[in-house]
Amino acid sequence: MAIGTFQAEVSRVRDLTHDVRELDLTLRQPREITYRAGQFISFEVPKEGFPLPLTRPYSIASPPSITDRVTLVFNLVAGGPGSSYLFGLQVGDHVSFKGPAGSFYLKEDPSRHVLFVGTGTGIAPLRAMILTLVEQNNGQPIRLFWGLRHERDLYYQEEFEALALRHQKFSFITTLSQPGPGWTGLRGRVTGLVQERVKSVRDLAVYLCGNGGMIKDVEALVQAKGLCPIYREKYY
Ligand SMILES: Cc1cc2nc3c(=O)[nH]c(=O)nc-3n(C[C@H](O)[C@H](O)[C@H](O)COP(=O)(O)OP(=O)(O)OC[C@H]3O[C@@H](n4cnc5c(N)ncnc54)[C@H](O)[C@@H]3O)c2cc1C
């Protein structure tokens, strides 16, 4: 899978929360993309006062079984050139990106249980991997622990609930670190979930994506329980 340059058109824009947006980019030239679930694409974006564009990577949130378009999920970072560029795009706009790239992708190992742990938009590559595993239907247990802050940050909950109903081997838990008093779901960070609910790392593979603090902490917690493969994608 060589890295290439793609021309695409924005075919859908969907606000998932107050500051998270989903974009579908339908490929125009070439018309198809081949990648591994978990990989990313990169945009060159302008930054005020800088003569050269900056490069910003974004994970593909859709599974590789969809070859004619890619879905991105991203949050607005105030004043950030990459996220501001993506937030400025509208249906019908033309974009150019490079990719696919990255070594954070789903490893073929149906004998292992899979644990995905993500924070915020770190869900993007995990979603691509989960949808791929569910399509493969190998019978391996798949768990997702997802950390967000407030109720207003929740998205994809119905999608994952529907997936869990259809596929008994998939389960997910969303935990909020700063919920309001009325929140009846889980509270706290994903690290707490890993500490309490991962009883054994035997035959387990762990995929982590999100902020560096979470990745470091979860990695240490998992390693304290024993040896198993841990794959990471640090966003910042
Ligand atoms: C391999 C890879 C894949 C990525 N995929 C995605 C993705 O699918 N969706 C996505 O939203 N982001 C993703 N990111 C982060 C993304 O590339 C940018 O870093 C992010 O959009 C901020 O860029 P910016 O130019 O808007 O702001 P910048 O000016 O570059 O960032 C300002 C500061 O914001 C912080 N920051 C960076 N990312 C975030 C974030 N997501 N939330 C809160 N604060 C942040 C950092 O501390 C950073 O120094 C990915 C990063 C990597 C390395």
Tab-separated table of C-alpha atoms and ligand atoms in Angstrom:
chain	number	residue	atom	x	y	z
A	1	MET	CA	0.000	0.000	0.000
A	2	ALA	CA	2.089	2.880	-1.288
A	3	ILE	CA	1.394	6.391	-0.083
A	4	GLY	CA	-0.428	8.316	-2.778
A	5	THR	CA	-2.085	11.648	-3.389
A	6	PHE	CA	-5.870	11.692	-3.574
A	7	GLN	CA	-8.325	14.272	-4.827
A	8	ALA	CA	-11.698	14.041	-3.131
A	9	GLU	CA	-14.952	15.895	-2.697
A	10	VAL	CA	-16.700	16.556	0.584
A	11	SER	CA	-19.901	14.532	0.246
A	12	ARG	CA	-21.285	14.817	3.772
A	13	VAL	CA	-20.777	16.995	6.830
A	14	ARG	CA	-22.338	15.899	10.108
A	15	ASP	CA	-22.045	17.601	13.479
A	16	LEU	CA	-21.717	14.877	16.104
A	17	THR	CA	-21.462	17.232	19.112
A	18	HIS	CA	-20.882	20.927	19.838
A	19	ASP	CA	-17.230	20.530	18.752
A	20	VAL	CA	-16.889	17.188	16.971
A	21	ARG	CA	-17.619	16.807	13.299
A	22	GLU	CA	-17.718	13.916	10.872
A	23	LEU	CA	-16.806	14.343	7.191
A	24	ASP	CA	-17.235	11.966	4.299
A	25	LEU	CA	-14.734	12.496	1.497
A	26	THR	CA	-15.714	10.796	-1.736
A	27	LEU	CA	-12.696	9.990	-3.898
A	28	ARG	CA	-12.448	11.564	-7.347
A	29	GLN	CA	-8.867	10.795	-8.428
A	30	PRO	CA	-8.052	7.976	-7.966
A	31	ARG	CA	-11.540	6.660	-7.253
A	32	GLU	CA	-10.535	3.974	-4.778
A	33	ILE	CA	-8.287	3.697	-1.743
A	34	THR	CA	-6.739	0.623	-0.141
A	35	TYR	CA	-5.618	0.864	3.483
A	36	ARG	CA	-5.489	-1.025	6.734
A	37	ALA	CA	-8.055	-0.319	9.433
A	38	GLY	CA	-6.438	2.211	11.788
A	39	GLN	CA	-4.275	4.074	9.279
A	40	PHE	CA	-4.410	7.820	8.658
A	41	ILE	CA	-4.331	10.358	5.843
A	42	SER	CA	-2.638	13.784	5.885
A	43	PHE	CA	-3.632	17.240	4.772
A	44	GLU	CA	-1.446	20.196	4.043
A	45	VAL	CA	-3.060	23.190	5.707
A	46	PRO	CA	-2.194	26.870	5.679
A	47	LYS	CA	-1.137	28.674	8.849
A	48	GLU	CA	-1.327	32.432	9.077
A	49	GLY	CA	2.098	34.031	9.049
A	50	PHE	CA	3.813	30.840	7.852
A	51	PRO	CA	5.084	30.680	4.267
A	52	LEU	CA	4.750	26.901	3.990
A	53	PRO	CA	1.725	24.747	4.729
A	54	LEU	CA	1.711	22.458	7.772
A	55	THR	CA	0.911	18.755	7.641
A	56	ARG	CA	-1.833	17.351	9.862
A	57	PRO	CA	-2.728	13.647	10.050
A	58	TYR	CA	-6.279	12.340	10.576
A	59	SER	CA	-7.242	8.726	11.117
A	60	ILE	CA	-9.727	7.100	8.778
A	61	ALA	CA	-12.801	6.234	10.837
A	62	SER	CA	-14.478	4.095	8.171
A	63	PRO	CA	-13.562	0.451	7.472
A	64	PRO	CA	-11.379	-0.453	4.458
A	65	SER	CA	-14.293	-2.450	3.007
A	66	ILE	CA	-15.572	0.973	1.894
A	67	THR	CA	-13.166	1.868	-0.895
A	68	ASP	CA	-14.728	4.897	-2.621
A	69	ARG	CA	-14.771	7.292	0.326
A	70	VAL	CA	-13.241	7.895	3.738
A	71	THR	CA	-14.881	9.150	6.904
A	72	LEU	CA	-13.038	11.439	9.310
A	73	VAL	CA	-13.965	12.418	12.875
A	74	PHE	CA	-12.263	15.390	14.465
A	75	ASN	CA	-12.707	18.012	17.140
A	76	LEU	CA	-12.160	21.726	16.963
A	77	VAL	CA	-8.954	22.930	18.590
A	78	ALA	CA	-9.262	26.698	19.102
A	79	GLY	CA	-6.962	28.461	16.670
A	80	GLY	CA	-5.577	25.170	15.381
A	81	PRO	CA	-4.795	25.253	11.656
A	82	GLY	CA	-5.633	21.596	10.956
A	83	SER	CA	-8.956	21.341	12.725
A	84	SER	CA	-9.983	24.861	11.581
A	85	TYR	CA	-9.279	23.830	7.987
A	86	LEU	CA	-11.447	20.713	8.302
A	87	PHE	CA	-14.196	22.642	10.103
A	88	GLY	CA	-14.237	25.144	7.244
A	89	LEU	CA	-15.056	22.483	4.639
A	90	GLN	CA	-18.542	22.239	3.173
A	91	VAL	CA	-20.344	19.742	0.975
A	92	GLY	CA	-19.051	20.040	-2.587
A	93	ASP	CA	-15.609	21.366	-1.607
A	94	HIS	CA	-12.605	19.714	-3.216
A	95	VAL	CA	-9.697	18.531	-1.087
A	96	SER	CA	-6.382	16.844	-1.604
A	97	PHE	CA	-4.741	14.481	0.853
A	98	LYS	CA	-1.859	12.041	1.079
A	99	GLY	CA	-1.965	8.528	2.441
A	100	PRO	CA	-2.625	5.992	3.675
A	101	ALA	CA	0.117	5.872	6.296
A	102	GLY	CA	0.905	4.675	9.798
A	103	SER	CA	1.773	1.482	11.602
A	104	PHE	CA	-1.204	1.636	13.999
A	105	TYR	CA	-3.439	-0.850	12.247
A	106	LEU	CA	-5.351	-3.984	13.023
A	107	LYS	CA	-3.059	-6.984	13.255
A	108	GLU	CA	-4.442	-10.266	11.943
A	109	ASP	CA	-4.676	-12.479	15.010
A	110	PRO	CA	-8.096	-14.047	15.459
A	111	SER	CA	-6.867	-16.074	18.439
A	112	ARG	CA	-6.654	-12.964	20.633
A	113	HIS	CA	-9.353	-11.059	22.481
A	114	VAL	CA	-9.142	-7.409	21.545
A	115	LEU	CA	-9.370	-4.448	23.884
A	116	PHE	CA	-9.688	-0.960	22.422
A	117	VAL	CA	-9.161	2.017	24.702
A	118	GLY	CA	-9.716	5.527	23.405
A	119	THR	CA	-10.206	9.086	24.541
A	120	GLY	CA	-12.073	11.759	22.580
A	121	THR	CA	-11.658	11.569	18.818
A	122	GLY	CA	-9.161	8.777	19.392
A	123	ILE	CA	-12.246	6.710	18.615
A	124	ALA	CA	-11.659	7.317	14.876
A	125	PRO	CA	-9.182	4.499	14.070
A	126	LEU	CA	-10.727	2.259	16.731
A	127	ARG	CA	-14.093	2.545	14.981
A	128	ALA	CA	-12.508	1.481	11.678
A	129	MET	CA	-10.910	-1.512	13.424
A	130	ILE	CA	-14.058	-2.511	15.325
A	131	LEU	CA	-16.211	-2.358	12.179
A	132	THR	CA	-13.601	-4.453	10.370
A	133	LEU	CA	-13.470	-7.103	13.104
A	134	VAL	CA	-17.247	-7.257	13.205
A	135	GLU	CA	-17.325	-7.720	9.412
A	136	GLN	CA	-14.725	-10.506	9.702
A	137	ASN	CA	-16.862	-12.186	12.353
A	138	ASN	CA	-14.045	-14.413	13.615
A	139	GLY	CA	-15.712	-14.940	16.962
A	140	GLN	CA	-13.043	-13.194	19.026
A	141	PRO	CA	-14.326	-11.038	21.912
A	142	ILE	CA	-13.984	-7.288	21.200
A	143	ARG	CA	-14.220	-4.707	23.960
A	144	LEU	CA	-14.142	-0.919	23.750
A	145	PHE	CA	-13.519	1.457	26.662
A	146	TRP	CA	-14.094	5.051	25.557
A	147	GLY	CA	-13.444	8.115	27.669
A	148	LEU	CA	-15.182	11.452	27.113
A	149	ARG	CA	-15.721	14.433	29.410
A	150	HIS	CA	-19.328	15.586	29.635
A	151	GLU	CA	-22.732	14.413	28.492
A	152	ARG	CA	-22.570	16.956	25.685
A	153	ASP	CA	-19.473	15.219	24.318
A	154	LEU	CA	-21.276	11.923	23.682
A	155	TYR	CA	-21.615	10.616	20.128
A	156	TYR	CA	-21.697	7.251	18.278
A	157	GLN	CA	-23.456	5.787	21.319
A	158	GLU	CA	-26.476	4.512	19.362
A	159	GLU	CA	-24.216	3.142	16.657
A	160	PHE	CA	-22.142	1.112	19.126
A	161	GLU	CA	-25.274	0.014	21.013
A	162	ALA	CA	-26.777	-1.304	17.770
A	163	LEU	CA	-23.491	-3.032	16.937
A	164	ALA	CA	-23.363	-4.671	20.379
A	165	LEU	CA	-26.932	-5.929	19.919
A	166	ARG	CA	-26.137	-7.420	16.533
A	167	HIS	CA	-22.755	-8.872	17.521
A	168	GLN	CA	-22.701	-10.593	20.854
A	169	LYS	CA	-18.900	-10.654	20.944
A	170	PHE	CA	-18.708	-6.852	20.891
A	171	SER	CA	-19.255	-4.787	24.026
A	172	PHE	CA	-18.461	-1.198	24.889
A	173	ILE	CA	-18.413	1.121	27.859
A	174	THR	CA	-18.298	4.886	27.693
A	175	THR	CA	-17.102	6.643	30.809
A	176	LEU	CA	-17.352	10.386	31.489
A	177	SER	CA	-14.621	12.115	33.463
A	178	GLN	CA	-16.667	15.223	34.325
A	179	PRO	CA	-20.369	14.310	34.094
A	180	GLY	CA	-23.233	16.329	35.533
A	181	PRO	CA	-25.053	15.164	38.685
A	182	GLY	CA	-27.785	13.460	36.617
A	183	TRP	CA	-25.439	11.101	34.787
A	184	THR	CA	-26.297	7.514	35.596
A	185	GLY	CA	-23.579	5.921	33.477
A	186	LEU	CA	-19.978	5.297	34.422
A	187	ARG	CA	-17.823	8.076	35.846
A	188	GLY	CA	-14.083	8.472	35.801
A	189	ARG	CA	-11.233	7.881	33.419
A	190	VAL	CA	-10.692	4.889	31.154
A	191	THR	CA	-7.673	3.989	33.269
A	192	GLY	CA	-10.067	3.047	36.088
A	193	LEU	CA	-11.934	0.718	33.754
A	194	VAL	CA	-8.732	-0.962	32.633
A	195	GLN	CA	-7.584	-1.357	36.231
A	196	GLU	CA	-10.861	-2.877	37.429
A	197	ARG	CA	-12.193	-4.797	34.450
A	198	VAL	CA	-9.170	-6.308	32.734
A	199	LYS	CA	-8.698	-9.436	34.790
A	200	SER	CA	-6.163	-11.143	32.552
A	201	VAL	CA	-4.007	-10.156	29.597
A	202	ARG	CA	-3.640	-13.734	28.435
A	203	ASP	CA	-4.454	-13.960	24.706
A	204	LEU	CA	-5.224	-10.244	24.673
A	205	ALA	CA	-4.214	-7.526	22.203
A	206	VAL	CA	-4.639	-3.901	23.271
A	207	TYR	CA	-5.059	-0.892	20.979
A	208	LEU	CA	-4.798	2.593	22.510
A	209	CYS	CA	-5.580	5.898	20.836
A	210	GLY	CA	-5.956	9.418	22.161
A	211	ASN	CA	-3.954	11.715	24.386
A	212	GLY	CA	-0.459	10.793	25.523
A	213	GLY	CA	-1.292	10.782	29.237
A	214	MET	CA	-3.966	8.128	28.846
A	215	ILE	CA	-1.730	6.008	26.629
A	216	LYS	CA	1.132	6.088	29.126
A	217	ASP	CA	-1.116	5.281	32.093
A	218	VAL	CA	-3.048	2.484	30.391
A	219	GLU	CA	0.116	0.962	29.028
A	220	ALA	CA	1.610	0.850	32.546
A	221	LEU	CA	-1.572	-0.689	33.963
A	222	VAL	CA	-1.709	-3.381	31.290
A	223	GLN	CA	1.989	-4.168	31.626
A	224	ALA	CA	1.540	-4.581	35.375
A	225	LYS	CA	-0.985	-7.333	34.630
A	226	GLY	CA	1.352	-9.257	32.333
A	227	LEU	CA	2.688	-9.463	28.807
A	228	CYS	CA	0.568	-8.891	25.715
A	229	PRO	CA	0.865	-6.840	22.528
A	230	ILE	CA	0.005	-3.156	22.984
A	231	TYR	CA	-0.388	-0.896	19.942
A	232	ARG	CA	-0.624	2.894	20.281
A	233	GLU	CA	-1.511	6.012	18.352
A	234	LYS	CA	-0.771	9.211	20.248
A	235	TYR	CA	-2.686	12.230	18.947
A	236	TYR	CA	-0.992	14.824	21.148
B	1	LIG	C1	-1.517	9.759	13.512
B	1	LIG	C2	-2.479	10.841	13.988
B	1	LIG	C3	-3.822	10.737	13.659
B	1	LIG	C4	-4.711	11.723	14.103
B	1	LIG	N1	-6.039	11.578	13.835
B	1	LIG	C5	-6.918	12.462	14.345
B	1	LIG	C6	-8.329	12.279	14.163
B	1	LIG	O1	-8.790	11.322	13.529
B	1	LIG	N2	-9.156	13.195	14.712
B	1	LIG	C7	-8.679	14.272	15.435
B	1	LIG	O2	-9.503	15.066	15.931
B	1	LIG	N3	-7.361	14.478	15.617
B	1	LIG	C8	-6.486	13.604	15.083
B	1	LIG	N4	-5.142	13.815	15.260
B	1	LIG	C9	-4.685	15.112	15.784
B	1	LIG	C10	-4.585	16.069	14.595
B	1	LIG	O3	-3.579	15.651	13.684
B	1	LIG	C11	-4.213	17.493	15.014
B	1	LIG	O4	-3.115	17.442	15.886
B	1	LIG	C12	-5.359	18.188	15.718
B	1	LIG	O5	-6.495	18.302	14.839
B	1	LIG	C13	-4.919	19.599	16.153
B	1	LIG	O6	-4.332	20.224	15.048
B	1	LIG	P1	-4.517	21.761	14.799
B	1	LIG	O7	-3.635	22.134	13.648
B	1	LIG	O8	-5.991	22.104	14.670
B	1	LIG	O9	-4.034	22.426	16.127
B	1	LIG	P2	-2.516	22.628	16.664
B	1	LIG	O10	-2.227	24.057	16.672
B	1	LIG	O11	-1.584	21.725	15.950
B	1	LIG	O12	-2.712	22.042	18.107
B	1	LIG	C14	-2.702	22.817	19.226
B	1	LIG	C15	-2.608	21.910	20.446
B	1	LIG	O13	-3.861	21.258	20.623
B	1	LIG	C16	-3.665	20.003	21.250
B	1	LIG	N5	-4.406	18.980	20.499
B	1	LIG	C17	-4.017	18.298	19.394
B	1	LIG	N6	-4.991	17.469	18.989
B	1	LIG	C18	-6.001	17.648	19.841
B	1	LIG	C19	-7.281	17.069	19.949
B	1	LIG	N7	-7.733	16.125	19.068
B	1	LIG	N8	-8.070	17.471	20.974
B	1	LIG	C20	-7.651	18.415	21.847
B	1	LIG	N9	-6.442	19.002	21.792
B	1	LIG	C21	-5.634	18.610	20.813
B	1	LIG	C22	-2.186	19.737	21.296
B	1	LIG	O14	-1.744	19.967	22.612
B	1	LIG	C23	-1.614	20.742	20.351
B	1	LIG	O15	-0.325	21.098	20.698
B	1	LIG	C24	-4.234	12.835	14.856
B	1	LIG	C25	-2.871	12.928	15.167
B	1	LIG	C26	-2.008	11.939	14.756
B	1	LIG	C27	-0.549	12.052	15.129
